[in-house]
Amino acid sequence: MLNENLQTRCPLRADADGHFRLLLLSDIQEPMNYDPRSLRAIDAMIADAEPNLVLLLGDNCDGTSLQTLSELQEYLNLFTAPMETRGIPWAHVFGNHDHDMPCPDAAIQALYESFPHCVSKHTEAPIAGTTNFMLPIWNAEGTKLLTALWCMDSLNRAAERPAGSPEIAGPWDFIHFNQLQWYADSVRELEQYAGRPVPGLFFQHIAPWEFQSLFDAPEETGASGHLGETLNLACLNSGLFSLLRQTGDIRGIFCGHCHENDGEGVYAGIRLCFAGCAGFSPYGLDPYRGGRVIELDTASSELFRTYRLCSGLYL
């Protein structure tokens, strides 16, 4: 696993001062007859933010509308062009609507990875999901590992909602044990390789249960931003957050899925952030559509700062 985790198609390196910038775009969720505002805003946000990496945070297309791999190819040709034409590395995780396509996940993933600047990777059975991988951020010389970006597939709807689930439990699947084991094993290998804990950020589409703290305890978490949509959480809490606290490497968790949430706060020492909704065709509120920038400062104890970009500023 270590060699796979340490490799990327395009090198991801911080500048000489240890800075690296990401742009998160979640819930583009467009059909083939897409709203042109989505593509215009995405192109403009990339031009403005000048990211070193663009990360598509799930529901990258409307999988209930796109029915074939050829349709997905045509769609991705359009929505990855802002990165591909600029030579910007980009990656993705699957959201529930990506899994909704009536095509094998492996074939969908292979199509994504066929793009020259896609740095996404994947796991295979028996590990649940597909888009489970780590992206290493190196120093300018490429000799020292500075930060790890962990990406996880939060899957689709669960086969069944367990009887007696609390009201906040939703219909969604959860991060499975073998995914948690893959992450725990990978973190251990990475720490042994680096000779120290490697600080990291964590990305998945559907928020883990602890994001509910932003709604239940806004003062304690310092919640800010727009939090207008009740969370529809996984049917079970599989212990992901507890694992991240125990490994001690993760400084922030970033999610999408809820189109009307773009807020953030801190719970148990980890910053929890919603990316917002980048597409104009899916439900949501136009004033809050856009993306989220993450500015890594690998020389700082804080590791990163983050802020939202509003699509309306570019239209």
XYZ file of C-alpha atoms in Angstrom:
315
model
C 0.000 0.000 0.000
C 2.818 2.427 0.816
C 4.215 2.595 -2.712
C 0.753 3.153 -4.166
C 0.028 5.886 -1.628
C 3.312 7.689 -2.301
C 2.896 7.756 -6.092
C 0.849 10.195 -8.184
C 0.666 10.651 -11.931
C 1.522 14.339 -11.604
C 3.851 15.502 -8.809
C 2.109 17.456 -6.043
C 4.665 19.806 -4.504
C 4.421 22.804 -2.211
C 6.358 25.938 -3.077
C 9.648 26.871 -1.420
C 7.749 28.332 1.562
C 5.662 25.194 2.057
C 2.437 26.584 0.568
C -0.022 24.556 -1.517
C -3.565 25.544 -2.580
C -6.578 23.288 -3.200
C -9.967 24.123 -4.657
C -12.854 21.861 -3.575
C -15.845 21.551 -5.894
C -18.686 19.399 -4.592
C -22.108 18.488 -5.971
C -21.687 19.762 -9.505
C -24.380 17.156 -10.173
C -25.271 18.311 -13.671
C -27.032 16.313 -16.407
C -25.960 16.437 -20.056
C -28.265 19.427 -20.631
C -26.358 21.255 -17.907
C -26.861 24.773 -16.611
C -24.090 26.799 -18.339
C -23.652 28.923 -15.212
C -22.066 25.920 -13.486
C -19.283 25.530 -16.033
C -18.701 29.292 -16.306
C -18.418 29.672 -12.538
C -16.117 26.659 -12.168
C -13.808 28.003 -14.863
C -13.782 31.448 -13.255
C -13.148 30.108 -9.742
C -10.179 28.100 -11.001
C -8.811 31.144 -12.813
C -9.168 33.239 -9.650
C -7.925 30.720 -7.070
C -5.035 29.398 -9.178
C -5.053 26.080 -7.294
C -2.273 23.520 -7.317
C -4.953 20.826 -7.143
C -8.705 20.692 -7.795
C -10.637 18.057 -5.839
C -14.137 17.047 -6.966
C -15.854 16.053 -3.736
C -18.583 13.768 -5.051
C -21.868 13.930 -6.942
C -19.671 15.074 -9.781
C -22.481 14.321 -12.226
C -26.177 13.475 -12.080
C -25.873 9.712 -12.217
C -29.632 9.314 -12.461
C -29.485 11.173 -15.797
C -26.251 9.939 -17.365
C -26.837 6.353 -18.459
C -23.753 5.260 -20.405
C -19.985 5.537 -20.244
C -19.995 7.435 -23.544
C -22.305 10.040 -21.995
C -20.018 10.288 -18.970
C -17.023 10.702 -21.290
C -18.729 13.596 -23.066
C -19.722 15.134 -19.726
C -16.257 14.842 -18.209
C -14.691 16.293 -21.346
C -16.656 19.454 -20.553
C -16.311 19.655 -16.783
C -12.643 18.694 -16.542
C -11.603 21.063 -19.353
C -10.988 23.977 -16.926
C -8.296 21.828 -15.273
C -7.022 19.886 -18.258
C -6.504 22.912 -20.502
C -4.546 24.653 -17.723
C -2.522 21.550 -16.864
C -3.815 21.551 -13.262
C -3.828 18.189 -11.450
C -7.264 17.149 -10.252
C -8.788 14.286 -8.307
C -12.235 13.067 -7.324
C -14.174 10.945 -4.886
C -17.499 9.298 -5.607
C -20.713 10.623 -4.134
C -24.028 8.803 -4.026
C -25.091 10.145 -7.445
C -21.857 8.947 -9.031
C -22.736 5.463 -7.786
C -26.246 5.928 -9.237
C -24.972 5.515 -12.818
C -26.062 2.118 -14.225
C -22.436 1.257 -15.037
C -19.802 -0.674 -13.067
C -17.913 1.542 -10.633
C -14.621 0.140 -11.909
C -15.440 1.230 -15.464
C -16.472 4.699 -14.283
C -13.259 5.021 -12.303
C -11.139 3.899 -15.254
C -12.721 6.610 -17.389
C -11.882 9.276 -14.800
C -8.320 8.050 -14.484
C -7.852 8.123 -18.281
C -7.605 11.924 -18.206
C -3.966 13.085 -18.344
C -4.102 15.325 -15.255
C -6.339 13.129 -13.090
C -4.365 12.006 -10.035
C -7.182 9.967 -8.486
C -6.448 6.429 -7.390
C -8.619 3.574 -6.170
C -8.886 0.467 -4.076
C -10.441 -2.790 -5.175
C -12.390 -5.599 -3.511
C -12.602 -6.637 -0.744
C -12.267 -2.999 0.384
C -15.671 -1.311 0.127
C -16.150 1.517 -2.337
C -13.745 2.603 -5.033
C -12.254 6.066 -4.443
C -10.165 5.281 -1.361
C -6.680 6.739 -1.770
C -4.060 9.130 -0.438
C -2.389 12.026 -2.251
C 1.043 13.012 -0.887
C 2.125 16.662 -0.860
C 5.924 16.949 -1.036
C 8.323 19.814 -0.489
C 9.489 21.842 -3.498
C 12.384 19.474 -4.156
C 10.224 16.375 -3.888
C 12.406 14.929 -1.140
C 10.248 15.330 1.988
C 6.626 14.364 2.562
C 4.818 17.347 4.087
C 1.102 16.527 4.128
C -1.248 13.673 3.255
C -4.647 14.167 1.609
C -6.867 11.184 2.448
C -9.857 10.525 0.185
C -12.618 8.045 0.977
C -15.659 6.665 -0.817
C -18.729 7.237 1.386
C -20.771 4.906 -0.840
C -24.485 5.199 -1.665
C -27.769 4.298 -0.002
C -27.618 1.509 2.536
C -29.261 -1.809 1.783
C -31.470 -1.286 4.838
C -31.845 1.145 7.721
C -31.262 -0.751 10.981
C -34.344 -1.079 13.170
C -34.295 1.277 16.128
C -32.008 3.820 14.464
C -32.275 7.316 15.952
C -34.102 10.013 14.036
C -30.889 11.670 12.857
C -29.880 8.443 11.093
C -30.548 8.643 7.374
C -30.788 6.164 4.510
C -27.107 6.334 3.579
C -24.416 3.701 3.799
C -21.358 4.242 5.996
C -17.570 3.918 5.849
C -17.066 0.171 6.205
C -14.665 -1.555 8.571
C -12.311 -2.671 5.797
C -12.060 0.941 4.633
C -11.198 2.015 8.177
C -8.620 -0.776 8.367
C -7.095 0.303 5.042
C -6.749 3.850 6.364
C -5.316 2.763 9.736
C -2.784 0.467 8.073
C -1.828 3.152 5.551
C -1.303 5.776 8.268
C 0.945 3.396 10.178
C 3.027 2.684 7.071
C 3.261 6.378 6.260
C 4.452 7.270 9.745
C 7.112 4.569 9.612
C 8.262 5.817 6.213
C 8.478 9.464 7.285
C 9.830 8.742 10.736
C 7.159 10.999 12.225
C 3.382 11.575 12.121
C 2.386 13.171 8.812
C -0.371 15.806 9.246
C -3.310 15.297 6.950
C -6.730 16.346 5.709
C -9.653 13.997 5.094
C -12.208 14.157 2.260
C -15.465 12.270 1.707
C -18.835 13.128 0.196
C -21.354 12.326 2.952
C -20.497 13.857 6.317
C -19.758 11.609 9.301
C -22.067 11.850 12.306
C -19.882 14.312 14.216
C -20.813 17.062 11.741
C -24.125 17.149 13.614
C -22.241 18.998 16.384
C -22.168 22.126 14.186
C -25.954 22.211 14.445
C -26.374 20.944 18.009
C -23.557 22.948 19.631
C -22.851 26.005 17.449
C -21.287 28.023 20.269
C -18.991 25.234 21.442
C -17.851 24.411 17.912
C -17.610 28.050 16.795
C -19.853 27.214 13.862
C -19.931 29.794 11.070
C -21.211 30.046 7.523
C -24.562 28.896 6.209
C -25.975 25.752 7.817
C -29.464 25.685 6.400
C -30.061 22.019 5.704
C -30.704 19.273 8.233
C -28.101 16.555 7.924
C -29.186 13.246 6.450
C -26.546 11.054 8.050
C -25.465 7.484 7.496
C -27.669 4.771 8.954
C -24.811 3.786 11.310
C -21.856 5.580 12.856
C -18.980 3.254 11.989
C -16.428 5.043 14.175
C -14.513 6.956 11.512
C -14.125 10.104 13.610
C -12.949 8.147 16.640
C -10.318 6.483 14.472
C -9.133 9.835 13.132
C -8.836 11.172 16.663
C -6.778 8.144 17.699
C -4.392 8.257 14.739
C -3.984 11.961 15.533
C -2.886 13.039 12.067
C -6.052 14.614 10.669
C -6.555 18.368 11.102
C -9.670 18.843 8.969
C -12.545 16.869 7.411
C -14.265 18.189 4.270
C -17.631 16.996 2.944
C -20.396 17.891 0.519
C -23.782 16.211 -0.076
C -25.987 18.807 1.690
C -26.351 21.546 -0.918
C -27.458 24.288 1.459
C -24.603 23.877 3.933
C -21.295 25.660 3.448
C -20.381 26.237 7.111
C -17.578 25.036 9.334
C -16.556 24.618 12.966
C -14.228 22.668 15.236
C -15.164 19.490 17.104
C -12.699 17.668 19.380
C -9.774 19.462 17.776
C -10.642 18.693 14.138
C -12.074 21.370 11.830
C -15.257 20.204 10.106
C -16.044 21.944 6.805
C -18.778 21.739 4.208
C -17.705 22.479 0.638
C -21.095 23.776 -0.509
C -22.704 23.093 -3.885
C -20.978 23.995 -7.170
C -23.773 23.098 -9.602
C -26.792 25.204 -10.491
C -29.076 22.407 -11.732
C -29.448 20.514 -8.419
C -31.507 21.901 -5.551
C -29.889 24.601 -3.450
C -29.707 28.344 -2.864
C -27.910 30.398 -5.491
C -26.228 32.804 -3.010
C -24.368 29.838 -1.462
C -23.271 27.998 -4.606
C -19.553 27.856 -5.198
C -16.413 26.132 -3.943
C -14.019 26.041 -1.003
C -10.340 26.986 -1.054
C -7.822 25.309 1.251
C -4.486 27.067 1.619
C -1.924 24.715 3.116
C 0.940 26.221 5.090
C 2.951 23.148 5.925
C 5.409 25.153 8.039
C 2.614 26.318 10.352
C 1.250 24.412 13.313
C -2.247 25.284 12.068
C -1.454 23.531 8.743
C -4.200 25.258 6.741
C -6.732 28.019 6.422
C -9.906 27.716 4.397
C -12.578 29.961 2.947
C -15.505 29.820 0.549
C -15.785 31.179 -2.991
C -19.271 32.224 -4.138
C -20.195 31.454 -7.753
C -22.303 34.590 -7.933
C -19.170 36.733 -7.796
C -18.117 35.329 -11.176
C -21.374 35.457 -13.148
